[in-house]
Every structure is written in structure tokens, then in C-alpha cells.
Tab-separated table of C-alpha atoms in Angstrom:
chain	number	residue	atom	x	y	z
A	1	MET	CA	-13.055	6.381	-13.467
A	2	ALA	CA	-14.204	8.234	-10.351
A	3	ASN	CA	-17.361	6.134	-10.214
A	4	THR	CA	-15.262	2.965	-10.487
A	5	GLN	CA	-13.085	4.033	-7.557
A	6	ASP	CA	-16.130	5.026	-5.505
A	7	THR	CA	-17.643	1.591	-6.087
A	8	HIS	CA	-14.362	-0.058	-5.095
A	9	LEU	CA	-14.183	1.957	-1.866
A	10	LYS	CA	-17.771	1.047	-0.999
A	11	GLU	CA	-16.934	-2.635	-1.488
A	12	LEU	CA	-13.868	-2.339	0.758
A	13	GLN	CA	-15.894	-0.694	3.515
A	14	SER	CA	-18.979	-2.887	3.129
A	15	GLU	CA	-19.778	-5.357	5.894
A	16	LYS	CA	-21.731	-7.530	3.464
A	17	THR	CA	-20.135	-10.962	3.360
A	18	GLU	CA	-20.588	-14.607	2.349
A	19	PHE	CA	-19.258	-15.642	5.764
A	20	LYS	CA	-21.246	-15.975	8.974
A	21	ARG	CA	-20.452	-13.291	11.584
A	22	GLU	CA	-20.249	-15.405	14.723
A	23	VAL	CA	-17.189	-14.081	16.592
A	24	GLY	CA	-18.003	-11.516	19.293
A	25	LEU	CA	-15.699	-9.278	21.313
A	26	PHE	CA	-14.750	-11.984	23.824
A	27	GLY	CA	-14.257	-14.438	20.973
A	28	GLY	CA	-11.893	-11.993	19.282
A	29	VAL	CA	-9.902	-11.519	22.488
A	30	SER	CA	-9.782	-15.309	22.906
A	31	VAL	CA	-8.450	-15.799	19.371
A	32	LEU	CA	-5.596	-13.325	19.858
A	33	GLY	CA	-4.877	-14.204	23.468
A	34	GLY	CA	-5.027	-17.903	22.627
A	35	ILE	CA	-2.441	-17.538	19.872
A	36	MET	CA	-0.149	-15.136	21.780
A	37	ILE	CA	-0.010	-16.997	25.095
A	38	GLY	CA	1.642	-20.319	24.293
A	39	SER	CA	4.215	-22.464	26.061
A	40	GLY	CA	6.715	-19.590	25.741
A	41	ILE	CA	5.340	-17.900	28.852
A	42	PHE	CA	7.146	-20.559	30.943
A	43	TYR	CA	10.634	-19.999	29.502
A	44	LEU	CA	10.939	-16.796	27.448
A	45	GLY	CA	11.332	-14.782	30.656
A	46	SER	CA	14.768	-16.394	31.024
A	47	TYR	CA	16.011	-14.889	27.759
A	48	VAL	CA	14.597	-11.481	28.659
A	49	LEU	CA	16.274	-11.617	32.086
A	50	MET	CA	19.655	-12.596	30.625
A	51	ARG	CA	19.471	-9.864	28.001
A	52	ALA	CA	18.582	-7.388	30.758
A	53	GLY	CA	21.886	-8.134	32.483
A	54	MET	CA	20.143	-10.322	35.117
A	55	SER	CA	18.371	-7.215	36.451
A	56	GLN	CA	14.868	-8.272	37.463
A	57	GLY	CA	13.633	-4.683	37.551
A	58	LEU	CA	14.969	-3.940	34.063
A	59	ALA	CA	13.533	-7.226	32.766
A	60	LEU	CA	10.019	-6.210	33.861
A	61	ILE	CA	10.489	-2.815	32.189
A	62	VAL	CA	11.564	-4.598	28.991
A	63	TRP	CA	8.361	-6.677	29.060
A	64	VAL	CA	6.312	-3.465	29.290
A	65	ILE	CA	8.276	-1.786	26.472
A	66	GLY	CA	7.826	-4.859	24.265
A	67	GLY	CA	4.094	-4.789	24.969
A	68	LEU	CA	3.893	-1.092	24.094
A	69	VAL	CA	5.734	-1.706	20.806
A	70	ILE	CA	3.211	-4.435	19.940
A	71	LEU	CA	0.339	-2.190	21.058
A	72	ALA	CA	1.527	0.559	18.703
A	73	SER	CA	1.738	-2.022	15.919
A	74	GLY	CA	-1.718	-3.370	16.785
A	75	ILE	CA	-3.208	0.117	16.660
A	76	CYS	CA	-2.004	0.426	13.050
A	77	TYR	CA	-3.742	-2.856	12.244
A	78	ALA	CA	-6.843	-1.665	14.108
A	79	GLU	CA	-7.249	1.374	11.822
A	80	LEU	CA	-6.795	-0.718	8.682
A	81	GLY	CA	-9.090	-3.513	9.905
A	82	ALA	CA	-11.914	-1.192	10.940
A	83	MET	CA	-11.583	0.699	7.668
A	84	MET	CA	-11.551	-2.444	5.490
A	85	PRO	CA	-13.278	-5.297	7.396
A	86	LYS	CA	-12.349	-7.930	4.824
A	87	ALA	CA	-11.082	-11.506	5.125
A	88	GLY	CA	-7.360	-11.736	4.479
A	89	GLY	CA	-6.102	-9.000	6.803
A	90	GLY	CA	-2.551	-8.002	5.874
A	91	TYR	CA	-2.928	-9.371	2.349
A	92	VAL	CA	-5.800	-6.941	1.668
A	93	TYR	CA	-3.912	-3.953	3.139
A	94	LEU	CA	-0.794	-4.693	1.061
A	95	ARG	CA	-2.901	-5.121	-2.073
A	96	GLU	CA	-4.635	-1.769	-1.631
A	97	ALA	CA	-1.451	0.101	-0.698
A	98	TYR	CA	1.115	-1.428	-3.058
A	99	GLY	CA	-0.652	-3.664	-5.559
A	100	GLU	CA	-1.217	-7.369	-6.117
A	101	ARG	CA	2.431	-8.401	-6.545
A	102	THR	CA	3.494	-7.265	-3.070
A	103	ALA	CA	0.355	-8.792	-1.543
A	104	PHE	CA	0.939	-12.103	-3.329
A	105	MET	CA	4.573	-12.256	-2.213
A	106	SER	CA	3.407	-11.896	1.395
A	107	GLY	CA	0.600	-14.441	1.039
A	108	PHE	CA	2.818	-16.946	-0.759
A	109	SER	CA	5.489	-16.688	1.960
A	110	ASN	CA	2.871	-17.353	4.626
A	111	PHE	CA	1.360	-20.284	2.721
A	112	ILE	CA	4.688	-22.032	2.107
A	113	LEU	CA	6.518	-21.252	5.358
A	114	GLY	CA	5.214	-18.640	7.774
A	115	SER	CA	1.616	-19.561	8.591
A	116	SER	CA	1.861	-23.242	7.682
A	117	GLY	CA	5.161	-23.450	9.561
A	118	SER	CA	3.530	-21.963	12.648
A	119	ILE	CA	0.774	-24.575	12.540
A	120	ALA	CA	3.316	-27.358	12.039
A	121	GLY	CA	5.544	-26.080	14.844
A	122	LEU	CA	2.660	-25.864	17.314
A	123	ALA	CA	1.377	-29.284	16.251
A	124	ILE	CA	4.787	-30.821	17.013
A	125	ALA	CA	5.090	-28.875	20.279
A	126	PHE	CA	1.738	-30.317	21.462
A	127	PRO	CA	2.839	-33.965	21.863
A	128	GLU	CA	6.256	-32.832	23.092
A	129	ALA	CA	4.499	-31.001	25.930
A	130	ILE	CA	2.485	-34.147	26.684
A	131	SER	CA	5.735	-36.145	26.731
A	132	SER	CA	6.800	-34.161	29.811
A	133	LEU	CA	3.984	-36.024	31.597
A	134	VAL	CA	3.795	-39.291	29.607
A	135	PRO	CA	6.702	-40.614	27.486
A	136	ILE	CA	5.999	-40.498	23.720
A	137	SER	CA	8.318	-41.723	20.959
A	138	ALA	CA	9.507	-39.449	18.144
A	139	LEU	CA	7.255	-41.283	15.674
A	140	GLY	CA	4.357	-41.019	18.110
A	141	CYS	CA	4.891	-37.244	18.327
A	142	LYS	CA	4.705	-36.956	14.531
A	143	ILE	CA	1.518	-39.056	14.370
A	144	ILE	CA	-0.161	-37.037	17.129
A	145	ALA	CA	0.904	-33.747	15.465
A	146	ILE	CA	-0.637	-34.777	12.140
A	147	GLY	CA	-3.756	-36.003	13.932
A	148	MET	CA	-4.156	-32.659	15.721
A	149	ILE	CA	-3.934	-30.714	12.456
A	150	LEU	CA	-6.566	-32.966	10.868
A	151	LEU	CA	-8.842	-32.844	13.935
A	152	LEU	CA	-8.785	-29.056	14.275
A	153	THR	CA	-9.171	-28.571	10.519
A	154	VAL	CA	-12.332	-30.710	10.579
A	155	ILE	CA	-13.676	-28.860	13.641
A	156	ASN	CA	-13.142	-25.473	11.997
A	157	VAL	CA	-14.705	-26.637	8.732
A	158	PHE	CA	-17.966	-27.003	10.692
A	159	GLY	CA	-18.064	-23.251	11.196
A	160	ILE	CA	-16.083	-20.555	12.929
A	161	LYS	CA	-18.646	-20.587	15.744
A	162	MET	CA	-17.506	-24.089	16.715
A	163	GLY	CA	-13.845	-23.112	16.485
A	164	SER	CA	-14.510	-19.922	18.465
A	165	ILE	CA	-16.341	-21.823	21.229
A	166	ILE	CA	-13.392	-24.195	21.593
A	167	GLN	CA	-11.033	-21.221	21.615
A	168	ASN	CA	-13.040	-19.525	24.378
A	169	ILE	CA	-13.100	-22.673	26.518
A	170	PHE	CA	-9.400	-23.397	26.181
A	171	MET	CA	-8.502	-19.739	26.702
A	172	VAL	CA	-10.161	-19.908	30.132
A	173	LEU	CA	-8.641	-23.330	30.914
A	174	LYS	CA	-5.199	-22.044	29.921
A	175	LEU	CA	-5.421	-18.991	32.142
A	176	LEU	CA	-6.461	-20.920	35.260
A	177	PRO	CA	-3.053	-22.505	36.063
A	178	ILE	CA	-1.252	-19.347	34.939
A	179	ALA	CA	-3.490	-17.281	37.231
A	180	ALA	CA	-2.798	-19.751	40.059
A	181	ILE	CA	0.956	-19.276	39.674
A	182	ILE	CA	0.549	-15.479	39.500
A	183	LEU	CA	-1.715	-15.166	42.553
A	184	CYS	CA	0.096	-17.715	44.700
A	185	GLY	CA	3.485	-16.382	43.646
A	186	LEU	CA	2.663	-12.757	44.366
A	187	PHE	CA	0.959	-13.369	47.713
A	188	MET	CA	2.699	-16.528	48.962
A	189	GLY	CA	6.176	-16.013	47.530
A	190	LYS	CA	8.853	-15.440	50.150
A	191	GLN	CA	11.466	-13.755	47.960
A	192	THR	CA	12.036	-10.001	47.812
A	193	PRO	CA	13.266	-9.308	44.271
A	194	ASN	CA	15.586	-6.410	43.548
A	195	LEU	CA	13.502	-4.243	41.205
A	196	SER	CA	16.208	-1.682	40.525
A	197	PRO	CA	16.311	-1.000	36.776
A	198	MET	CA	20.114	-0.792	36.775
A	199	PRO	CA	22.037	-4.068	36.207
A	200	ALA	CA	24.866	-4.967	38.576
A	201	SER	CA	27.372	-4.418	35.749
A	202	ASN	CA	26.496	-0.690	35.884
A	203	PRO	CA	26.436	-0.197	32.091
A	204	SER	CA	26.690	3.144	30.323
A	205	VAL	CA	23.549	4.766	28.916
A	206	PHE	CA	24.434	3.505	25.446
A	207	GLN	CA	25.001	-0.043	26.733
A	208	LEU	CA	21.776	0.104	28.740
A	209	CYS	CA	19.775	1.107	25.653
A	210	GLY	CA	21.371	-1.767	23.735
A	211	MET	CA	20.414	-4.229	26.474
A	212	ILE	CA	16.834	-2.963	26.474
A	213	ALA	CA	16.586	-3.243	22.665
A	214	PHE	CA	18.049	-6.767	22.714
A	215	GLY	CA	15.596	-7.758	25.457
A	216	VAL	CA	12.617	-6.280	23.605
A	217	VAL	CA	13.409	-8.513	20.607
A	218	ALA	CA	12.997	-11.538	22.900
A	219	THR	CA	9.606	-10.294	24.140
A	220	LEU	CA	8.340	-9.840	20.577
A	221	TRP	CA	8.436	-13.613	20.127
A	222	ALA	CA	6.207	-13.951	23.204
A	223	TYR	CA	3.690	-11.469	21.766
A	224	GLU	CA	3.735	-13.110	18.314
A	225	GLY	CA	0.263	-13.702	16.846
A	226	TRP	CA	-1.267	-10.259	17.432
A	227	THR	CA	-1.912	-9.727	13.679
A	228	ASN	CA	-4.223	-12.687	13.226
A	229	LEU	CA	-7.632	-11.326	14.191
A	230	ASN	CA	-7.721	-9.067	11.112
A	231	THR	CA	-7.637	-12.169	8.936
A	232	ILE	CA	-11.167	-13.158	10.037
A	233	SER	CA	-12.641	-9.632	9.858
A	234	GLU	CA	-15.627	-10.826	7.827
A	235	GLU	CA	-16.615	-13.247	10.602
A	236	ILE	CA	-16.513	-10.731	13.467
A	237	LYS	CA	-19.729	-9.191	14.737
A	238	ASN	CA	-19.686	-5.403	14.352
A	239	PRO	CA	-16.031	-5.406	13.181
A	240	ARG	CA	-15.704	-1.602	13.119
A	241	ARG	CA	-16.096	-1.600	16.904
A	242	ASN	CA	-15.091	-5.064	18.052
A	243	LEU	CA	-11.939	-5.497	15.944
A	244	PRO	CA	-10.020	-2.489	17.362
A	245	LEU	CA	-11.332	-3.181	20.866
A	246	ALA	CA	-10.306	-6.850	20.746
A	247	ILE	CA	-6.808	-5.962	19.486
A	248	ILE	CA	-6.226	-3.357	22.208
A	249	ILE	CA	-7.764	-5.425	25.033
A	250	SER	CA	-5.892	-8.608	24.113
A	251	ILE	CA	-2.474	-6.955	23.715
A	252	CYS	CA	-2.831	-4.962	26.955
A	253	GLY	CA	-4.171	-8.032	28.767
A	254	VAL	CA	-1.342	-10.271	27.559
A	255	MET	CA	1.224	-7.610	28.559
A	256	VAL	CA	-0.207	-7.519	32.099
A	257	VAL	CA	-0.160	-11.345	32.284
A	258	TYR	CA	3.493	-11.504	31.178
A	259	VAL	CA	4.631	-8.814	33.618
A	260	LEU	CA	2.762	-10.310	36.592
A	261	PHE	CA	3.831	-13.866	35.724
A	262	ASN	CA	7.505	-12.917	35.695
A	263	LEU	CA	7.121	-10.878	38.877
A	264	ALA	CA	5.517	-13.952	40.497
A	265	ILE	CA	8.549	-15.995	39.441
A	266	TYR	CA	10.891	-13.456	41.066
A	267	ARG	CA	8.761	-13.562	44.234
A	268	THR	CA	8.876	-17.369	44.304
A	269	VAL	CA	12.249	-18.598	42.974
A	270	PRO	CA	15.418	-17.527	44.870
A	271	TYR	CA	17.726	-15.365	42.764
A	272	ALA	CA	20.622	-17.766	43.324
A	273	THR	CA	18.478	-20.631	41.996
A	274	ILE	CA	17.617	-18.590	38.906
A	275	GLU	CA	21.324	-17.905	38.257
A	276	THR	CA	22.186	-21.593	38.655
A	277	MET	CA	19.369	-22.715	36.354
A	278	LEU	CA	20.325	-20.302	33.592
A	279	ALA	CA	24.004	-21.180	33.927
A	280	ASN	CA	23.076	-24.849	33.435
A	281	GLY	CA	20.883	-24.111	30.408
A	282	ASP	CA	17.579	-24.705	32.219
A	283	PHE	CA	15.325	-21.861	31.087
A	284	PHE	CA	11.951	-23.093	32.418
A	285	LEU	CA	11.636	-20.648	35.304
A	286	GLY	CA	7.841	-20.981	35.212
A	287	THR	CA	8.170	-24.701	35.867
A	288	GLN	CA	10.501	-24.039	38.783
A	289	ALA	CA	8.062	-21.486	40.227
A	290	ALA	CA	5.269	-24.082	40.102
A	291	LYS	CA	7.515	-26.603	41.871
A	292	GLU	CA	8.339	-24.077	44.583
A	293	LEU	CA	4.641	-23.305	45.079
A	294	PHE	CA	2.972	-26.677	44.631
A	295	GLY	CA	5.760	-29.247	45.068
A	296	ASN	CA	5.635	-32.304	42.787
A	297	LEU	CA	2.139	-31.283	41.752
A	298	GLY	CA	3.743	-28.246	40.103
A	299	MET	CA	5.112	-30.377	37.271
A	300	ILE	CA	1.610	-31.610	36.466
A	301	VAL	CA	0.213	-28.052	36.723
A	302	VAL	CA	2.804	-26.642	34.307
A	303	GLY	CA	2.661	-29.627	31.963
A	304	SER	CA	-1.126	-29.397	31.752
A	305	ALA	CA	-0.989	-25.628	31.245
A	306	MET	CA	1.522	-26.030	28.401
A	307	VAL	CA	-0.621	-28.662	26.678
A	308	VAL	CA	-3.739	-26.496	26.919
A	309	ALA	CA	-1.847	-23.348	25.839
A	310	ILE	CA	-0.398	-25.036	22.762
A	311	PHE	CA	-3.776	-26.564	21.833
A	312	SER	CA	-5.402	-23.125	22.091
A	313	ALA	CA	-2.695	-21.470	19.976
A	314	LEU	CA	-2.871	-24.268	17.384
A	315	ASN	CA	-6.654	-24.013	17.108
A	316	GLY	CA	-6.401	-20.241	16.639
A	317	CYS	CA	-3.868	-20.635	13.832
A	318	VAL	CA	-5.858	-23.367	12.062
A	319	MET	CA	-8.902	-21.100	12.326
A	320	VAL	CA	-7.503	-17.851	10.927
A	321	PHE	CA	-4.681	-18.576	8.456
A	322	PRO	CA	-6.758	-20.113	5.610
A	323	ARG	CA	-8.761	-16.880	5.310
A	324	SER	CA	-5.764	-15.175	3.660
A	325	TYR	CA	-5.547	-17.881	0.985
A	326	TYR	CA	-9.299	-17.514	0.427
A	327	ALA	CA	-8.857	-13.758	-0.130
A	328	MET	CA	-6.030	-14.397	-2.602
A	329	ALA	CA	-8.145	-16.878	-4.549
A	330	LYS	CA	-11.092	-14.454	-4.728
A	331	ASP	CA	-8.683	-11.967	-6.326
A	332	GLY	CA	-7.608	-14.520	-8.927
A	333	ALA	CA	-4.159	-14.579	-7.315
A	334	PHE	CA	-4.406	-18.187	-6.171
A	335	PHE	CA	-6.098	-21.395	-7.281
A	336	LYS	CA	-9.782	-20.710	-7.963
A	337	SER	CA	-11.022	-23.675	-5.929
A	338	VAL	CA	-9.413	-22.220	-2.779
A	339	GLY	CA	-11.836	-19.282	-3.001
A	340	LYS	CA	-14.959	-21.404	-2.464
A	341	LEU	CA	-16.931	-21.586	0.783
A	342	HIS	CA	-18.621	-24.658	2.199
A	343	PRO	CA	-22.266	-24.466	1.013
A	344	LYS	CA	-23.672	-25.108	4.497
A	345	TYR	CA	-21.109	-23.938	7.049
A	346	LYS	CA	-19.778	-20.946	5.054
A	347	THR	CA	-16.144	-21.731	5.833
A	348	PRO	CA	-13.267	-21.678	3.283
A	349	VAL	CA	-13.067	-25.465	3.274
A	350	ASN	CA	-10.639	-25.822	0.345
A	351	ALA	CA	-8.311	-23.193	1.806
A	352	GLN	CA	-8.439	-25.075	5.120
A	353	ILE	CA	-7.595	-28.349	3.394
A	354	ALA	CA	-4.719	-26.735	1.474
A	355	SER	CA	-3.375	-25.228	4.700
A	356	ALA	CA	-3.566	-28.629	6.429
A	357	ILE	CA	-1.728	-30.375	3.578
A	358	VAL	CA	1.203	-27.937	3.607
A	359	SER	CA	1.336	-27.945	7.413
A	360	ILE	CA	1.423	-31.754	7.518
A	361	ALA	CA	4.186	-31.754	4.907
A	362	LEU	CA	6.203	-29.434	7.142
A	363	VAL	CA	5.551	-31.665	10.168
A	364	MET	CA	7.100	-34.522	8.209
A	365	ALA	CA	10.115	-32.387	7.183
A	366	ARG	CA	13.282	-32.961	9.164
A	367	ASP	CA	14.459	-29.376	9.612
A	368	LEU	CA	11.199	-27.765	10.692
A	369	ASN	CA	12.771	-25.194	13.019
A	370	GLN	CA	15.160	-24.071	10.289
A	371	LEU	CA	12.313	-23.877	7.769
A	372	THR	CA	10.089	-21.693	9.947
A	373	SER	CA	12.947	-19.366	10.946
A	374	LEU	CA	13.658	-18.553	7.310
A	375	VAL	CA	10.475	-16.514	6.983
A	376	ALA	CA	11.101	-14.316	10.065
A	377	PHE	CA	12.955	-11.617	8.139
A	378	SER	CA	10.426	-11.337	5.289
A	379	GLY	CA	7.619	-11.394	7.879
A	380	MET	CA	9.031	-8.294	9.582
A	381	LEU	CA	9.563	-6.705	6.175
A	382	PHE	CA	5.892	-7.084	5.199
A	383	ASN	CA	4.744	-5.843	8.620
A	384	THR	CA	6.821	-2.695	8.072
A	385	LEU	CA	5.069	-2.197	4.737
A	386	ILE	CA	1.672	-2.677	6.395
A	387	PHE	CA	2.482	-0.037	9.026
A	388	TYR	CA	3.423	2.408	6.256
A	389	ALA	CA	0.182	1.452	4.489
A	390	VAL	CA	-1.659	3.481	7.162
A	391	ILE	CA	0.064	6.644	5.846
A	392	ARG	CA	-0.087	5.585	2.208
A	393	LEU	CA	-3.813	4.774	2.287
A	394	ARG	CA	-4.679	8.027	4.067
A	395	LYS	CA	-3.191	9.793	1.045
A	396	LYS	CA	-4.597	7.368	-1.524
A	397	TYR	CA	-8.108	7.222	-0.039
A	398	PRO	CA	-8.445	10.487	1.937
A	399	HIS	CA	-12.260	10.412	2.017
A	400	MET	CA	-12.584	6.784	3.059
A	401	GLU	CA	-14.461	6.352	6.349
A	402	ARG	CA	-12.162	5.441	9.249
A	403	PRO	CA	-14.234	4.346	12.265
A	404	TYR	CA	-11.012	4.003	14.252
A	405	LYS	CA	-7.859	6.099	13.799
A	406	VAL	CA	-4.299	5.629	15.001
A	407	TRP	CA	-3.523	7.650	18.129
A	408	GLY	CA	-0.953	10.406	17.643
A	409	TYR	CA	-0.882	10.014	13.856
A	410	PRO	CA	1.581	10.137	12.097
A	411	VAL	CA	4.189	10.098	14.907
A	412	LEU	CA	3.127	6.727	16.330
A	413	VAL	CA	3.162	5.108	12.887
A	414	ILE	CA	6.610	6.506	12.045
A	415	VAL	CA	8.056	5.425	15.401
A	416	THR	CA	6.642	1.915	14.912
A	417	ILE	CA	8.164	1.749	11.421
A	418	LEU	CA	11.573	2.902	12.689
A	419	ILE	CA	11.542	0.296	15.461
A	420	THR	CA	10.696	-2.478	12.999
A	421	ILE	CA	13.393	-1.292	10.578
A	422	GLY	CA	15.858	-1.404	13.466
A	423	LEU	CA	14.855	-5.009	14.152
A	424	LEU	CA	15.247	-5.821	10.442
A	425	ILE	CA	18.755	-4.390	10.387
A	426	ASN	CA	19.650	-6.220	13.605
A	427	THR	CA	18.382	-9.520	12.177
A	428	LEU	CA	20.299	-8.989	8.929
A	429	ILE	CA	23.515	-8.309	10.862
A	430	GLU	CA	23.085	-11.150	13.354
A	431	ASP	CA	21.977	-13.787	10.828
A	432	PRO	CA	22.602	-12.614	7.241
A	433	VAL	CA	22.347	-16.053	5.630
A	434	THR	CA	18.912	-16.850	7.098
A	435	SER	CA	17.681	-13.328	6.320
A	436	LEU	CA	18.728	-13.528	2.674
A	437	ILE	CA	17.245	-17.001	2.251
A	438	GLY	CA	14.061	-15.721	3.881
A	439	LEU	CA	13.896	-12.987	1.258
A	440	ALA	CA	14.288	-15.606	-1.466
A	441	VAL	CA	10.879	-17.099	-0.590
A	442	PRO	CA	8.798	-13.995	-1.469
A	443	ALA	CA	11.101	-13.439	-4.469
A	444	ALA	CA	10.180	-16.909	-5.696
A	445	GLY	CA	6.560	-15.968	-5.076
A	446	LEU	CA	6.918	-13.010	-7.444
A	447	VAL	CA	8.187	-15.325	-10.198
A	448	ILE	CA	5.292	-17.735	-9.607
A	449	TYR	CA	2.803	-14.858	-9.716
A	450	GLU	CA	4.107	-13.680	-13.095
A	451	LEU	CA	4.146	-17.188	-14.579
A	452	VAL	CA	0.991	-18.714	-13.082
A	453	PHE	CA	-1.460	-16.213	-11.581
A	454	LYS	CA	-0.974	-12.915	-13.440
A	455	LYS	CA	-3.479	-13.734	-16.200
A	456	SER	CA	-6.164	-14.993	-13.810
A	457	ARG	CA	-5.734	-11.886	-11.649
A	458	GLN	CA	-6.099	-9.616	-14.688
A	459	ALA	CA	-9.212	-11.537	-15.749
A	460	VAL	CA	-10.785	-10.999	-12.313
A	461	LEU	CA	-9.931	-7.278	-12.435
A	462	ALA	CA	-11.431	-6.945	-15.908
A	463	ALA	CA	-14.637	-8.666	-14.790
A	464	GLN	CA	-14.877	-6.479	-11.682
A	465	ASN	CA	-14.360	-3.276	-13.696
A	466	ALA	CA	-16.974	-4.320	-16.256
A	467	GLU	CA	-19.480	-5.039	-13.478
A	468	LYS	CA	-18.808	-1.653	-11.873
A	469	GLU	CA	-19.301	0.162	-15.186
A	470	ASP	CA	-22.596	-1.679	-15.727
A	471	ASN	CA	-23.780	-0.605	-12.290
């Protein structure tokens, strides 16, 4: 039994893989940064500012706090990813910490709604961003969205190196207009923002903490996507070093970009104009900042930046999500054909095709936004379990090599878990119907596992144990 466990631990820690390791440190940063920085950078600052009681100083603090929360979460993922550099990311960590059922419920939720819904949502957002420059009909938007999913799926079938090169190029292209707004706004802006952290309403300490917490929730949507590099661990060069570094660099870098971008807006757009825009339901403060800086050219600058940002985020999602389905199939917990790699390019071609099919189906669905929001609650739930997996796996596998360890363990892990639980409770209170429906998706996954995949999973386990005993 001990020998069997030792063999299993060696397999988990092994960097031997069927994939090609073609993603370097910059490529890893590009993948995460490309997914995190989407079109939201141009409007999410409005929600943060409103939730901060219209205090520009407090809003900037909220952006930093949100970034630190994500950094703490990313550090948990960094330990797990460096310890087990395997394709599948969160699925693998849940499987090792809690067993196949919990892992399957997470993977099934992502396949049906979460990951596929993200691809579909970004694919639809792409032509909608173009329509701000050139009018496109609703049908045209759907056709372009489906075409983008097919195009990027084909590109990424030809190898992660190709997808990574495109990601690197579009990451740089995306940052150029954003950097222009930041630099010109900070140094050419004529406004002097009030950076006092206290809102004009002079709230109590309790009210102030509530405002900060509510604002942080808004920033978490802007940082969304930070978990995705772990999914392609087997395609990262020197993952024990580059995976943690890429996670930390990308999260810190994105936090700096968000803070400076919003400060540039405050330096550029008069406070009275901001109040009027928000009162009228116009939340695109980034667009207004570009107009103030570059005149009519600003609309083209922002429109182009949004198109490039969405393309980059979409490519990153198409690249990484199918790796989880591949990992499930290799475990016997998904259709066997999904666990096959392309004989030449060493990419999970069938998993990529399956992901594209579900994503296209969601593009064609009428209530896409409602569909994708349903998985938010279960997504936070599984992330909470993954954070606790750091503690659970240290007890379960105490002698397992950990090239990277969480700072301030276990305090940082516990604090991160408590914050996420707080967000879960807040979501359940604010939107109980959506939360409960979101939980129904992984529950349905459990039923499907028991009826369809339990036997195949047990067969794979039996074969693996027999092979280990023979060795």
C-alpha cells in the first residue's frame, strides 16, 4: 500500500508529459494577463467608485484590496500547481484532496456553463465591441461569434506554441492603448482628484467596512481569470519555477494597471462629469477619458483596445479550458475520446472540439447572460474547497515536495477561505434563486457521474493500481 502511494506521489510530481512544453514565463504572464484584462477595464471602475460612496481615494484603495485578495488566492494555487504540475489545474487538486466525485462536479459545471459560458460570452462581446466602430446586426454578431470560436479552436489545435505566440502579440497590442491613456492621463490630465479615503457621507466604521467589502466584490470580476494558468501546467517550461512566478507577476501587474488606469481617469475626467455620467447610466469612464485626451480619435482608440482585449481574453480561454476535460477523460471520468492528443501537435484536439461545440450552443442560446451567471456561486464554492486543499494536502501528503509554499501558512490560507465564504454568503443573500440554481448544476453532475462515469473511473483506477503493483 505504501509503495502504491509512493508511486502515485511520484506521478503527481513528475514533469514527464505527453504535451509539448512551449509556454515560457512571459507566455504564462500573457495568458493570465490576457484573460484578466478584458473590456471591463473601461467600465468596472464605475461600479467600484459608486460602491465606494463616490470617494475616489477609497475606490483606489478598494482596487488594491481586491488585488491583494486575488494575490492571496493565487498564492494558494501557486503552491498546488508547483507541487502537482499536471494538466487540469483545479480539477486535479480537488480530486487529490476530496476524491473524484467533487472533482467531477467542478469539471462538469465548467464544461456545461462556467468555462464554456465564458468562451461564449467573450465571443459575443467581440462583435459587439466592433459594432461600436462599425454597425453589425444581431445575426451578424452571432455569426462572427461562432466564427471566432471556430477560428481560435483551429489555431490552438495546431499547438499551444501558436496560441501562446498570438496571446503574446495581442497582450502587447492590448496594453499599448491602455498605457497611452494611463501615461497621458497621469501627466497631461488637468484634474486634481480628491484622494481622501473618507466618502462625503462620512459613514461609520461599520458602514465604511461594508462599502469596502461591496466594492471589493466588484473588483473580483475585473480580476477574474487568474486560476487558468494552472490548467496548462504540463505545457509550461520549468513549471515549478515559472508557474508561481507567472501567477504572482501577472496578478501584481494587473493590479498596478487597474489602479493607475482609474487614477488616470480621475486626473482626466472632471468629477462633475463623472457624477453626471453615472447618474445617466453611462459607466464607460475609460471611453470618456480617451475622448478628453484624444478627442474624436479617443472613440477609435477605446474601441480598438476593447476589440483587442476581448480577442486576447477569448484566445486565452479557448487555449486553457479544454485541458481540464482532457484530465477528466484520462481519469475515466469523462468520455474516453476526449482524453486523446493530436498525434502531431500534441494538443487535446477532441477536448477542444467538445469545448467549441458547447460554447457555440451557448452562443445560440437566448439567455446567455443568465446561463453564465448561474455558475458563479458554485464556482466560488469550488475555489473555497481548493484553498482548503492546501491545508488538507499538507496533512495528507506531508512528505510531498513543495517547490513553492504559501507565505504565512496557514494564516493566509484561512483568511482567504474566510473572505471567500463571506462572498458566498453575500451572494446567497443577495440572489438566493440564482445561487440555488447554480448549485443544482454540480448536483446534476454528481448524478451523471454515478450513472455514466463511475464504472469507467473505477476501471481506470484498477488498471493504475495493477500497473503500480507490477512495478
